[in-house]
């Protein structure tokens, strides 16, 4: 009986630690007026927060990524770009190849339809999106790090050497996918 009571007491004592929010790194807009970050409230519950120095401006009770993903906010605080450095592999579609025919052209199955970045408005609607094949040239797809179920594609993150994603003074998101070609995302 005492052991059960002790176990119950310890479990109740540990509940506040389980419910603690996990906050991502806050990133500031190019003009310095706004900041954005993702907050992990609990299992399957997230909140994207856009704030000013004076306090919160708006938030979305929506998981647009994790606290480990990279978020950038526009100078007017109305839009957010999300870069997902670790993404799930695409599903390879079985394309029957007849004898004597060449393999179909195009990206490999694991690279198809893989979303790596998206821009969202304050209402949570996706405004723009970029796929892996939009940002990584076909000749550099072999440099994408393939894990069992995921891909690592962004330099300066997850152990891939290079410059990390950044927001320029003019409010443009710049990053280098594997292969080193600088890409830009406009607000």
mmCIF file of C-alpha atoms in Angstrom:
data_model
loop_
_atom_site.group_PDB
_atom_site.id
_atom_site.type_symbol
_atom_site.label_atom_id
_atom_site.label_comp_id
_atom_site.label_asym_id
_atom_site.label_seq_id
_atom_site.Cartn_x
_atom_site.Cartn_y
_atom_site.Cartn_z
ATOM 1 C CA UNK A 1 0.000 0.000 0.000
ATOM 2 C CA UNK A 2 2.809 2.386 0.900
ATOM 3 C CA UNK A 3 4.600 1.687 -2.375
ATOM 4 C CA UNK A 4 1.456 2.436 -4.376
ATOM 5 C CA UNK A 5 0.918 5.695 -2.462
ATOM 6 C CA UNK A 6 4.552 6.668 -2.973
ATOM 7 C CA UNK A 7 4.342 5.876 -6.703
ATOM 8 C CA UNK A 8 1.145 7.963 -7.008
ATOM 9 C CA UNK A 9 2.769 10.852 -5.116
ATOM 10 C CA UNK A 10 5.863 10.780 -7.361
ATOM 11 C CA UNK A 11 3.703 10.625 -10.482
ATOM 12 C CA UNK A 12 1.660 13.654 -9.385
ATOM 13 C CA UNK A 13 4.853 15.483 -8.510
ATOM 14 C CA UNK A 14 6.241 14.918 -12.015
ATOM 15 C CA UNK A 15 3.090 16.121 -13.891
ATOM 16 C CA UNK A 16 4.078 19.822 -13.967
ATOM 17 C CA UNK A 17 7.406 18.883 -15.573
ATOM 18 C CA UNK A 18 5.579 16.951 -18.302
ATOM 19 C CA UNK A 19 3.255 19.876 -19.029
ATOM 20 C CA UNK A 20 6.083 22.428 -19.389
ATOM 21 C CA UNK A 21 6.089 24.349 -22.674
ATOM 22 C CA UNK A 22 9.030 23.997 -25.005
ATOM 23 C CA UNK A 23 9.865 27.201 -26.885
ATOM 24 C CA UNK A 24 11.802 27.517 -30.125
ATOM 25 C CA UNK A 25 14.367 30.180 -30.885
ATOM 26 C CA UNK A 26 12.807 33.599 -31.495
ATOM 27 C CA UNK A 27 13.849 35.263 -34.750
ATOM 28 C CA UNK A 28 13.483 38.980 -35.393
ATOM 29 C CA UNK A 29 12.183 40.653 -38.551
ATOM 30 C CA UNK A 30 14.636 42.633 -40.712
ATOM 31 C CA UNK A 31 13.326 45.949 -39.365
ATOM 32 C CA UNK A 32 13.584 44.697 -35.768
ATOM 33 C CA UNK A 33 9.914 45.327 -34.935
ATOM 34 C CA UNK A 34 8.573 41.758 -34.829
ATOM 35 C CA UNK A 35 9.745 38.377 -33.612
ATOM 36 C CA UNK A 36 8.416 34.891 -34.292
ATOM 37 C CA UNK A 37 8.769 31.553 -32.534
ATOM 38 C CA UNK A 38 7.045 28.208 -32.192
ATOM 39 C CA UNK A 39 5.904 26.989 -28.791
ATOM 40 C CA UNK A 40 5.284 23.282 -28.146
ATOM 41 C CA UNK A 41 2.465 23.302 -25.589
ATOM 42 C CA UNK A 42 2.065 19.533 -25.316
ATOM 43 C CA UNK A 43 1.622 16.412 -27.430
ATOM 44 C CA UNK A 44 0.151 17.517 -30.769
ATOM 45 C CA UNK A 45 -0.435 21.075 -29.528
ATOM 46 C CA UNK A 46 1.598 24.013 -30.827
ATOM 47 C CA UNK A 47 1.370 27.763 -30.956
ATOM 48 C CA UNK A 48 3.093 30.078 -33.431
ATOM 49 C CA UNK A 49 3.657 33.441 -31.742
ATOM 50 C CA UNK A 50 4.373 36.759 -33.437
ATOM 51 C CA UNK A 51 5.281 39.498 -30.984
ATOM 52 C CA UNK A 52 6.493 43.049 -30.695
ATOM 53 C CA UNK A 53 8.616 44.371 -27.873
ATOM 54 C CA UNK A 54 5.400 45.540 -26.201
ATOM 55 C CA UNK A 55 3.887 42.034 -26.261
ATOM 56 C CA UNK A 56 2.032 39.507 -28.424
ATOM 57 C CA UNK A 57 0.611 40.720 -31.749
ATOM 58 C CA UNK A 58 -1.028 37.497 -32.934
ATOM 59 C CA UNK A 59 -0.717 33.749 -32.576
ATOM 60 C CA UNK A 60 -1.881 30.578 -34.284
ATOM 61 C CA UNK A 61 -2.939 27.497 -32.341
ATOM 62 C CA UNK A 62 -1.554 25.344 -35.138
ATOM 63 C CA UNK A 63 1.525 23.132 -35.621
ATOM 64 C CA UNK A 64 3.260 24.527 -38.699
ATOM 65 C CA UNK A 65 6.413 22.670 -37.716
ATOM 66 C CA UNK A 66 8.368 21.938 -34.557
ATOM 67 C CA UNK A 67 10.390 24.149 -32.232
ATOM 68 C CA UNK A 68 13.491 22.913 -34.090
ATOM 69 C CA UNK A 69 12.349 24.249 -37.469
ATOM 70 C CA UNK A 70 13.331 27.723 -38.688
ATOM 71 C CA UNK A 71 10.846 30.610 -38.755
ATOM 72 C CA UNK A 72 11.167 34.095 -40.265
ATOM 73 C CA UNK A 73 8.651 36.945 -39.936
ATOM 74 C CA UNK A 74 8.006 39.755 -42.436
ATOM 75 C CA UNK A 75 8.614 43.431 -41.661
ATOM 76 C CA UNK A 76 4.868 44.057 -41.306
ATOM 77 C CA UNK A 77 4.437 41.035 -39.007
ATOM 78 C CA UNK A 78 1.701 39.554 -41.207
ATOM 79 C CA UNK A 79 3.515 36.609 -42.831
ATOM 80 C CA UNK A 80 5.905 33.879 -41.738
ATOM 81 C CA UNK A 81 8.267 31.637 -43.728
ATOM 82 C CA UNK A 82 8.924 28.186 -42.257
ATOM 83 C CA UNK A 83 11.939 26.117 -43.328
ATOM 84 C CA UNK A 84 11.886 22.427 -42.410
ATOM 85 C CA UNK A 85 15.529 21.210 -42.410
ATOM 86 C CA UNK A 86 14.484 17.607 -41.652
ATOM 87 C CA UNK A 87 11.663 16.375 -43.885
ATOM 88 C CA UNK A 88 10.035 13.040 -44.617
ATOM 89 C CA UNK A 89 11.080 11.303 -47.811
ATOM 90 C CA UNK A 90 8.680 11.406 -50.697
ATOM 91 C CA UNK A 91 6.781 8.294 -51.656
ATOM 92 C CA UNK A 92 8.293 6.551 -54.626
ATOM 93 C CA UNK A 93 5.632 5.841 -57.207
ATOM 94 C CA UNK A 94 5.952 2.529 -58.934
ATOM 95 C CA UNK A 95 6.265 3.218 -62.638
ATOM 96 C CA UNK A 96 6.303 0.060 -64.719
ATOM 97 C CA UNK A 97 9.258 -0.015 -67.073
ATOM 98 C CA UNK A 98 8.861 -2.177 -70.156
ATOM 99 C CA UNK A 99 11.788 -4.175 -71.447
ATOM 100 C CA UNK A 100 14.044 -2.168 -73.690
ATOM 101 C CA UNK A 101 12.609 1.162 -72.483
ATOM 102 C CA UNK A 102 14.606 3.787 -70.628
ATOM 103 C CA UNK A 103 13.752 4.784 -67.086
ATOM 104 C CA UNK A 104 11.358 7.736 -66.886
ATOM 105 C CA UNK A 105 12.996 11.150 -66.577
ATOM 106 C CA UNK A 106 12.607 13.337 -63.539
ATOM 107 C CA UNK A 107 13.665 13.385 -59.902
ATOM 108 C CA UNK A 108 14.014 10.148 -57.942
ATOM 109 C CA UNK A 109 10.944 8.955 -56.050
ATOM 110 C CA UNK A 110 12.319 9.974 -52.649
ATOM 111 C CA UNK A 111 12.681 13.605 -53.834
ATOM 112 C CA UNK A 112 9.213 13.977 -55.376
ATOM 113 C CA UNK A 113 6.618 16.158 -53.702
ATOM 114 C CA UNK A 114 8.779 16.856 -50.629
ATOM 115 C CA UNK A 115 7.759 20.188 -49.112
ATOM 116 C CA UNK A 116 10.753 22.009 -47.545
ATOM 117 C CA UNK A 117 9.464 25.569 -46.997
ATOM 118 C CA UNK A 118 6.159 27.425 -46.846
ATOM 119 C CA UNK A 119 4.894 30.924 -46.212
ATOM 120 C CA UNK A 120 1.830 31.379 -43.992
ATOM 121 C CA UNK A 121 -0.387 34.351 -43.247
ATOM 122 C CA UNK A 122 -1.679 35.277 -39.815
ATOM 123 C CA UNK A 123 -4.870 33.308 -40.552
ATOM 124 C CA UNK A 124 -2.835 30.089 -40.880
ATOM 125 C CA UNK A 125 -3.415 29.742 -44.622
ATOM 126 C CA UNK A 126 -0.482 28.647 -46.768
ATOM 127 C CA UNK A 127 0.395 31.439 -49.193
ATOM 128 C CA UNK A 128 3.478 30.014 -50.940
ATOM 129 C CA UNK A 129 5.417 26.765 -50.818
ATOM 130 C CA UNK A 130 8.729 25.400 -52.052
ATOM 131 C CA UNK A 131 9.497 21.759 -52.763
ATOM 132 C CA UNK A 132 12.879 20.059 -52.580
ATOM 133 C CA UNK A 133 13.131 19.990 -56.373
ATOM 134 C CA UNK A 134 12.456 23.765 -56.453
ATOM 135 C CA UNK A 135 15.490 24.574 -54.309
ATOM 136 C CA UNK A 136 17.970 21.742 -54.997
ATOM 137 C CA UNK A 137 19.215 21.380 -58.567
ATOM 138 C CA UNK A 138 18.921 17.906 -60.079
ATOM 139 C CA UNK A 139 22.718 17.619 -60.259
ATOM 140 C CA UNK A 140 22.956 18.142 -56.461
ATOM 141 C CA UNK A 141 20.177 15.760 -55.370
ATOM 142 C CA UNK A 142 22.861 13.146 -54.689
ATOM 143 C CA UNK A 143 24.205 15.425 -51.917
ATOM 144 C CA UNK A 144 20.921 15.366 -49.983
ATOM 145 C CA UNK A 145 21.499 13.322 -46.799
ATOM 146 C CA UNK A 146 19.106 10.377 -46.782
ATOM 147 C CA UNK A 147 18.136 8.769 -43.507
ATOM 148 C CA UNK A 148 15.757 5.837 -43.223
ATOM 149 C CA UNK A 149 12.578 7.914 -43.497
ATOM 150 C CA UNK A 150 13.846 11.505 -43.611
ATOM 151 C CA UNK A 151 16.025 13.854 -45.655
ATOM 152 C CA UNK A 152 18.490 16.542 -44.575
ATOM 153 C CA UNK A 153 18.905 19.149 -47.294
ATOM 154 C CA UNK A 154 19.815 22.504 -45.720
ATOM 155 C CA UNK A 155 23.393 23.677 -45.149
ATOM 156 C CA UNK A 156 24.273 25.061 -41.731
ATOM 157 C CA UNK A 157 21.743 22.803 -39.977
ATOM 158 C CA UNK A 158 21.671 19.279 -38.559
ATOM 159 C CA UNK A 159 25.412 18.769 -38.929
ATOM 160 C CA UNK A 160 25.612 19.803 -42.586
ATOM 161 C CA UNK A 161 28.463 22.302 -42.933
ATOM 162 C CA UNK A 162 27.808 25.716 -44.426
ATOM 163 C CA UNK A 163 26.020 28.978 -43.683
ATOM 164 C CA UNK A 164 22.722 28.696 -41.900
ATOM 165 C CA UNK A 165 19.503 30.318 -43.135
ATOM 166 C CA UNK A 166 19.320 34.063 -42.479
ATOM 167 C CA UNK A 167 17.187 37.131 -42.985
ATOM 168 C CA UNK A 168 18.886 39.960 -44.892
ATOM 169 C CA UNK A 169 18.541 43.642 -44.040
ATOM 170 C CA UNK A 170 16.174 43.984 -46.999
ATOM 171 C CA UNK A 171 13.802 41.371 -45.538
ATOM 172 C CA UNK A 172 14.735 38.466 -47.826
ATOM 173 C CA UNK A 173 15.265 34.949 -46.457
ATOM 174 C CA UNK A 174 18.526 33.504 -47.824
ATOM 175 C CA UNK A 175 19.729 29.921 -47.474
ATOM 176 C CA UNK A 176 21.945 27.366 -49.163
ATOM 177 C CA UNK A 177 20.599 23.901 -49.860
ATOM 178 C CA UNK A 178 23.204 21.174 -50.346
ATOM 179 C CA UNK A 179 25.215 22.096 -53.407
ATOM 180 C CA UNK A 180 25.863 25.607 -52.154
ATOM 181 C CA UNK A 181 23.693 27.665 -54.509
ATOM 182 C CA UNK A 182 22.183 30.556 -52.544
ATOM 183 C CA UNK A 183 18.393 30.640 -52.734
ATOM 184 C CA UNK A 184 16.042 33.423 -51.695
ATOM 185 C CA UNK A 185 12.494 33.552 -50.383
ATOM 186 C CA UNK A 186 10.644 36.860 -50.656
ATOM 187 C CA UNK A 187 7.866 38.034 -48.378
#
